[in-house]
Amino acid sequence: MMWHMVAVGCGGFLGTMLRFELSRRLNRSILPFGTLLVNSVGSFFIGWIVGMELAIPWTLFWATGVAGALTTYSTLMKEIWTYWIEGHKGRAAVYTMLTFGLGIGLAYFGYSL
C-alpha cells in the first residue's frame, strides 16, 4: 500500500509540473488553451491507460498520478465562472461544451486503442 502512495505521488509531481508549464505558456489568449490542452490530453491519457489494463502500481502512477495531476477541474471551473461573471456568457458556454465534449470523446478514443 505504501508503494501505491509513492507511485501516485511521483506521478503527481510530473503531472503537476507539466500542467504548470503548459498553462503558463498557453493561457494568454481569448480562451485558456493551456487548461483546455491539459484536460484534453489528460482525458485521452486516462482512457488509454485504463484501456491497457496495466498492473495496479503502473495504473496508479500514470492515470491517478500523472494524468490526475495534469488535468484540473478546479481551474476549469474558475475560468468558466470568471467568463460568466464578467459577462462573457457565450464564451463560458463554448469553453464548457468544448472542454467536456473533447474530454469525453478523447477518453473514449484512448480507451478504444
mmCIF file with all atom_site columns, C-alpha atoms in Angstrom:
data_model
loop_
_atom_site.group_PDB
_atom_site.id
_atom_site.type_symbol
_atom_site.label_atom_id
_atom_site.label_alt_id
_atom_site.label_comp_id
_atom_site.label_asym_id
_atom_site.label_entity_id
_atom_site.label_seq_id
_atom_site.pdbx_PDB_ins_code
_atom_site.Cartn_x
_atom_site.Cartn_y
_atom_site.Cartn_z
_atom_site.occupancy
_atom_site.B_iso_or_equiv
_atom_site.pdbx_formal_charge
_atom_site.auth_seq_id
_atom_site.auth_comp_id
_atom_site.auth_asym_id
_atom_site.auth_atom_id
_atom_site.pdbx_PDB_model_num
ATOM 1   C CA . MET A 1 1   ? 0.000   0.000  0.000   1.00 0.00 ? 1   MET A CA 1
ATOM 2   C CA . MET A 1 2   ? 2.864   2.392  0.744   1.00 0.00 ? 2   MET A CA 1
ATOM 3   C CA . TRP A 1 3   ? 4.260   1.826  -2.754  1.00 0.00 ? 3   TRP A CA 1
ATOM 4   C CA . HIS A 1 4   ? 0.887   2.781  -4.200  1.00 0.00 ? 4   HIS A CA 1
ATOM 5   C CA . MET A 1 5   ? 1.113   6.162  -2.468  1.00 0.00 ? 5   MET A CA 1
ATOM 6   C CA . VAL A 1 6   ? 4.682   6.596  -3.718  1.00 0.00 ? 6   VAL A CA 1
ATOM 7   C CA . ALA A 1 7   ? 3.553   5.779  -7.282  1.00 0.00 ? 7   ALA A CA 1
ATOM 8   C CA . VAL A 1 8   ? 0.726   8.331  -7.140  1.00 0.00 ? 8   VAL A CA 1
ATOM 9   C CA . GLY A 1 9   ? 2.972   10.952 -5.541  1.00 0.00 ? 9   GLY A CA 1
ATOM 10  C CA . CYS A 1 10  ? 5.781   10.586 -8.079  1.00 0.00 ? 10  CYS A CA 1
ATOM 11  C CA . GLY A 1 11  ? 3.339   10.598 -10.985 1.00 0.00 ? 11  GLY A CA 1
ATOM 12  C CA . GLY A 1 12  ? 1.523   13.565 -9.477  1.00 0.00 ? 12  GLY A CA 1
ATOM 13  C CA . PHE A 1 13  ? 4.749   15.543 -9.283  1.00 0.00 ? 13  PHE A CA 1
ATOM 14  C CA . LEU A 1 14  ? 5.375   15.014 -13.007 1.00 0.00 ? 14  LEU A CA 1
ATOM 15  C CA . GLY A 1 15  ? 1.798   15.850 -13.980 1.00 0.00 ? 15  GLY A CA 1
ATOM 16  C CA . THR A 1 16  ? 1.709   18.994 -11.862 1.00 0.00 ? 16  THR A CA 1
ATOM 17  C CA . MET A 1 17  ? 4.956   20.360 -13.277 1.00 0.00 ? 17  MET A CA 1
ATOM 18  C CA . LEU A 1 18  ? 3.797   19.696 -16.832 1.00 0.00 ? 18  LEU A CA 1
ATOM 19  C CA . ARG A 1 19  ? 0.411   21.364 -16.202 1.00 0.00 ? 19  ARG A CA 1
ATOM 20  C CA . PHE A 1 20  ? 2.058   24.394 -14.643 1.00 0.00 ? 20  PHE A CA 1
ATOM 21  C CA . GLU A 1 21  ? 4.384   24.907 -17.594 1.00 0.00 ? 21  GLU A CA 1
ATOM 22  C CA . LEU A 1 22  ? 1.758   24.367 -20.296 1.00 0.00 ? 22  LEU A CA 1
ATOM 23  C CA . SER A 1 23  ? -0.762  26.638 -18.579 1.00 0.00 ? 23  SER A CA 1
ATOM 24  C CA . ARG A 1 24  ? 1.868   29.321 -18.049 1.00 0.00 ? 24  ARG A CA 1
ATOM 25  C CA . ARG A 1 25  ? 2.755   29.325 -21.728 1.00 0.00 ? 25  ARG A CA 1
ATOM 26  C CA . LEU A 1 26  ? -0.662  28.868 -23.358 1.00 0.00 ? 26  LEU A CA 1
ATOM 27  C CA . ASN A 1 27  ? -3.232  30.660 -21.167 1.00 0.00 ? 27  ASN A CA 1
ATOM 28  C CA . ARG A 1 28  ? -2.691  34.050 -22.790 1.00 0.00 ? 28  ARG A CA 1
ATOM 29  C CA . SER A 1 29  ? -5.383  34.258 -25.459 1.00 0.00 ? 29  SER A CA 1
ATOM 30  C CA . ILE A 1 30  ? -9.144  34.557 -25.790 1.00 0.00 ? 30  ILE A CA 1
ATOM 31  C CA . LEU A 1 31  ? -9.572  31.064 -24.319 1.00 0.00 ? 31  LEU A CA 1
ATOM 32  C CA . PRO A 1 32  ? -7.287  29.369 -21.774 1.00 0.00 ? 32  PRO A CA 1
ATOM 33  C CA . PHE A 1 33  ? -5.822  26.920 -24.272 1.00 0.00 ? 33  PHE A CA 1
ATOM 34  C CA . GLY A 1 34  ? -3.323  25.568 -21.742 1.00 0.00 ? 34  GLY A CA 1
ATOM 35  C CA . THR A 1 35  ? -6.120  24.355 -19.477 1.00 0.00 ? 35  THR A CA 1
ATOM 36  C CA . LEU A 1 36  ? -8.057  23.029 -22.464 1.00 0.00 ? 36  LEU A CA 1
ATOM 37  C CA . LEU A 1 37  ? -4.955  21.179 -23.671 1.00 0.00 ? 37  LEU A CA 1
ATOM 38  C CA . VAL A 1 38  ? -4.041  19.569 -20.342 1.00 0.00 ? 38  VAL A CA 1
ATOM 39  C CA . ASN A 1 39  ? -7.635  18.486 -19.689 1.00 0.00 ? 39  ASN A CA 1
ATOM 40  C CA . SER A 1 40  ? -7.980  17.060 -23.209 1.00 0.00 ? 40  SER A CA 1
ATOM 41  C CA . VAL A 1 41  ? -4.630  15.253 -23.192 1.00 0.00 ? 41  VAL A CA 1
ATOM 42  C CA . GLY A 1 42  ? -5.269  14.006 -19.668 1.00 0.00 ? 42  GLY A CA 1
ATOM 43  C CA . SER A 1 43  ? -8.688  12.649 -20.647 1.00 0.00 ? 43  SER A CA 1
ATOM 44  C CA . PHE A 1 44  ? -7.198  10.782 -23.602 1.00 0.00 ? 44  PHE A CA 1
ATOM 45  C CA . PHE A 1 45  ? -4.316  9.510  -21.485 1.00 0.00 ? 45  PHE A CA 1
ATOM 46  C CA . ILE A 1 46  ? -6.556  8.243  -18.664 1.00 0.00 ? 46  ILE A CA 1
ATOM 47  C CA . GLY A 1 47  ? -8.776  6.444  -21.178 1.00 0.00 ? 47  GLY A CA 1
ATOM 48  C CA . TRP A 1 48  ? -5.735  4.905  -22.845 1.00 0.00 ? 48  TRP A CA 1
ATOM 49  C CA . ILE A 1 49  ? -4.121  3.787  -19.565 1.00 0.00 ? 49  ILE A CA 1
ATOM 50  C CA . VAL A 1 50  ? -7.358  2.262  -18.244 1.00 0.00 ? 50  VAL A CA 1
ATOM 51  C CA . GLY A 1 51  ? -7.915  0.528  -21.575 1.00 0.00 ? 51  GLY A CA 1
ATOM 52  C CA . MET A 1 52  ? -4.437  -1.020 -21.446 1.00 0.00 ? 52  MET A CA 1
ATOM 53  C CA . GLU A 1 53  ? -5.257  -2.760 -18.146 1.00 0.00 ? 53  GLU A CA 1
ATOM 54  C CA . LEU A 1 54  ? -1.823  -2.241 -16.630 1.00 0.00 ? 54  LEU A CA 1
ATOM 55  C CA . ALA A 1 55  ? -0.797  -3.568 -13.242 1.00 0.00 ? 55  ALA A CA 1
ATOM 56  C CA . ILE A 1 56  ? -2.233  -1.515 -10.378 1.00 0.00 ? 56  ILE A CA 1
ATOM 57  C CA . PRO A 1 57  ? 1.022   0.309  -9.454  1.00 0.00 ? 57  PRO A CA 1
ATOM 58  C CA . TRP A 1 58  ? 1.503   1.470  -13.046 1.00 0.00 ? 58  TRP A CA 1
ATOM 59  C CA . THR A 1 59  ? -2.143  2.486  -13.404 1.00 0.00 ? 59  THR A CA 1
ATOM 60  C CA . LEU A 1 60  ? -1.825  4.483  -10.183 1.00 0.00 ? 60  LEU A CA 1
ATOM 61  C CA . PHE A 1 61  ? 1.390   6.127  -11.377 1.00 0.00 ? 61  PHE A CA 1
ATOM 62  C CA . TRP A 1 62  ? 0.186   7.037  -14.891 1.00 0.00 ? 62  TRP A CA 1
ATOM 63  C CA . ALA A 1 63  ? -3.585  7.529  -14.570 1.00 0.00 ? 63  ALA A CA 1
ATOM 64  C CA . THR A 1 64  ? -4.056  8.706  -10.983 1.00 0.00 ? 64  THR A CA 1
ATOM 65  C CA . GLY A 1 65  ? -0.678  10.389 -10.568 1.00 0.00 ? 65  GLY A CA 1
ATOM 66  C CA . VAL A 1 66  ? 0.472   11.870 -13.880 1.00 0.00 ? 66  VAL A CA 1
ATOM 67  C CA . ALA A 1 67  ? -2.864  12.341 -15.659 1.00 0.00 ? 67  ALA A CA 1
ATOM 68  C CA . GLY A 1 68  ? -4.770  13.177 -12.474 1.00 0.00 ? 68  GLY A CA 1
ATOM 69  C CA . ALA A 1 69  ? -2.339  15.965 -11.635 1.00 0.00 ? 69  ALA A CA 1
ATOM 70  C CA . LEU A 1 70  ? -2.071  17.075 -15.252 1.00 0.00 ? 70  LEU A CA 1
ATOM 71  C CA . THR A 1 71  ? -5.809  17.726 -15.501 1.00 0.00 ? 71  THR A CA 1
ATOM 72  C CA . THR A 1 72  ? -7.505  20.426 -13.487 1.00 0.00 ? 72  THR A CA 1
ATOM 73  C CA . TYR A 1 73  ? -11.192 20.590 -12.747 1.00 0.00 ? 73  TYR A CA 1
ATOM 74  C CA . SER A 1 74  ? -10.837 23.439 -10.245 1.00 0.00 ? 74  SER A CA 1
ATOM 75  C CA . THR A 1 75  ? -9.017  25.749 -12.663 1.00 0.00 ? 75  THR A CA 1
ATOM 76  C CA . LEU A 1 76  ? -11.570 24.926 -15.345 1.00 0.00 ? 76  LEU A CA 1
ATOM 77  C CA . MET A 1 77  ? -14.424 25.916 -13.031 1.00 0.00 ? 77  MET A CA 1
ATOM 78  C CA . LYS A 1 78  ? -12.657 29.148 -12.059 1.00 0.00 ? 78  LYS A CA 1
ATOM 79  C CA . GLU A 1 79  ? -12.136 30.065 -15.709 1.00 0.00 ? 79  GLU A CA 1
ATOM 80  C CA . ILE A 1 80  ? -15.746 29.308 -16.674 1.00 0.00 ? 80  ILE A CA 1
ATOM 81  C CA . TRP A 1 81  ? -17.074 31.233 -13.676 1.00 0.00 ? 81  TRP A CA 1
ATOM 82  C CA . THR A 1 82  ? -14.816 34.198 -14.419 1.00 0.00 ? 82  THR A CA 1
ATOM 83  C CA . TYR A 1 83  ? -16.089 34.380 -18.013 1.00 0.00 ? 83  TYR A CA 1
ATOM 84  C CA . TRP A 1 84  ? -19.666 34.157 -16.742 1.00 0.00 ? 84  TRP A CA 1
ATOM 85  C CA . ILE A 1 85  ? -19.452 36.919 -14.122 1.00 0.00 ? 85  ILE A CA 1
ATOM 86  C CA . GLU A 1 86  ? -17.523 39.192 -16.488 1.00 0.00 ? 86  GLU A CA 1
ATOM 87  C CA . GLY A 1 87  ? -20.449 38.972 -18.915 1.00 0.00 ? 87  GLY A CA 1
ATOM 88  C CA . HIS A 1 88  ? -18.834 36.596 -21.430 1.00 0.00 ? 88  HIS A CA 1
ATOM 89  C CA . LYS A 1 89  ? -21.616 34.028 -21.139 1.00 0.00 ? 89  LYS A CA 1
ATOM 90  C CA . GLY A 1 90  ? -21.242 32.822 -24.733 1.00 0.00 ? 90  GLY A CA 1
ATOM 91  C CA . ARG A 1 91  ? -17.519 32.260 -24.255 1.00 0.00 ? 91  ARG A CA 1
ATOM 92  C CA . ALA A 1 92  ? -18.220 30.426 -20.981 1.00 0.00 ? 92  ALA A CA 1
ATOM 93  C CA . ALA A 1 93  ? -20.736 28.161 -22.749 1.00 0.00 ? 93  ALA A CA 1
ATOM 94  C CA . VAL A 1 94  ? -18.453 27.425 -25.711 1.00 0.00 ? 94  VAL A CA 1
ATOM 95  C CA . TYR A 1 95  ? -15.486 26.729 -23.443 1.00 0.00 ? 95  TYR A CA 1
ATOM 96  C CA . THR A 1 96  ? -17.600 24.397 -21.279 1.00 0.00 ? 96  THR A CA 1
ATOM 97  C CA . MET A 1 97  ? -19.003 22.434 -24.223 1.00 0.00 ? 97  MET A CA 1
ATOM 98  C CA . LEU A 1 98  ? -15.610 22.274 -25.941 1.00 0.00 ? 98  LEU A CA 1
ATOM 99  C CA . THR A 1 99  ? -13.845 21.029 -22.812 1.00 0.00 ? 99  THR A CA 1
ATOM 100 C CA . PHE A 1 100 ? -16.376 18.371 -21.872 1.00 0.00 ? 100 PHE A CA 1
ATOM 101 C CA . GLY A 1 101 ? -17.016 17.276 -25.463 1.00 0.00 ? 101 GLY A CA 1
ATOM 102 C CA . LEU A 1 102 ? -13.318 16.853 -26.151 1.00 0.00 ? 102 LEU A CA 1
ATOM 103 C CA . GLY A 1 103 ? -12.706 15.214 -22.778 1.00 0.00 ? 103 GLY A CA 1
ATOM 104 C CA . ILE A 1 104 ? -15.381 12.555 -23.190 1.00 0.00 ? 104 ILE A CA 1
ATOM 105 C CA . GLY A 1 105 ? -14.512 11.921 -26.829 1.00 0.00 ? 105 GLY A CA 1
ATOM 106 C CA . LEU A 1 106 ? -10.775 11.676 -26.211 1.00 0.00 ? 106 LEU A CA 1
ATOM 107 C CA . ALA A 1 107 ? -11.194 9.419  -23.164 1.00 0.00 ? 107 ALA A CA 1
ATOM 108 C CA . TYR A 1 108 ? -13.319 7.085  -25.257 1.00 0.00 ? 108 TYR A CA 1
ATOM 109 C CA . PHE A 1 109 ? -10.827 7.211  -28.136 1.00 0.00 ? 109 PHE A CA 1
ATOM 110 C CA . GLY A 1 110 ? -7.907  6.468  -25.799 1.00 0.00 ? 110 GLY A CA 1
ATOM 111 C CA . TYR A 1 111 ? -9.769  3.591  -24.176 1.00 0.00 ? 111 TYR A CA 1
ATOM 112 C CA . SER A 1 112 ? -10.621 2.178  -27.616 1.00 0.00 ? 112 SER A CA 1
ATOM 113 C CA . LEU A 1 113 ? -6.985  1.974  -28.630 1.00 0.00 ? 113 LEU A CA 1
#
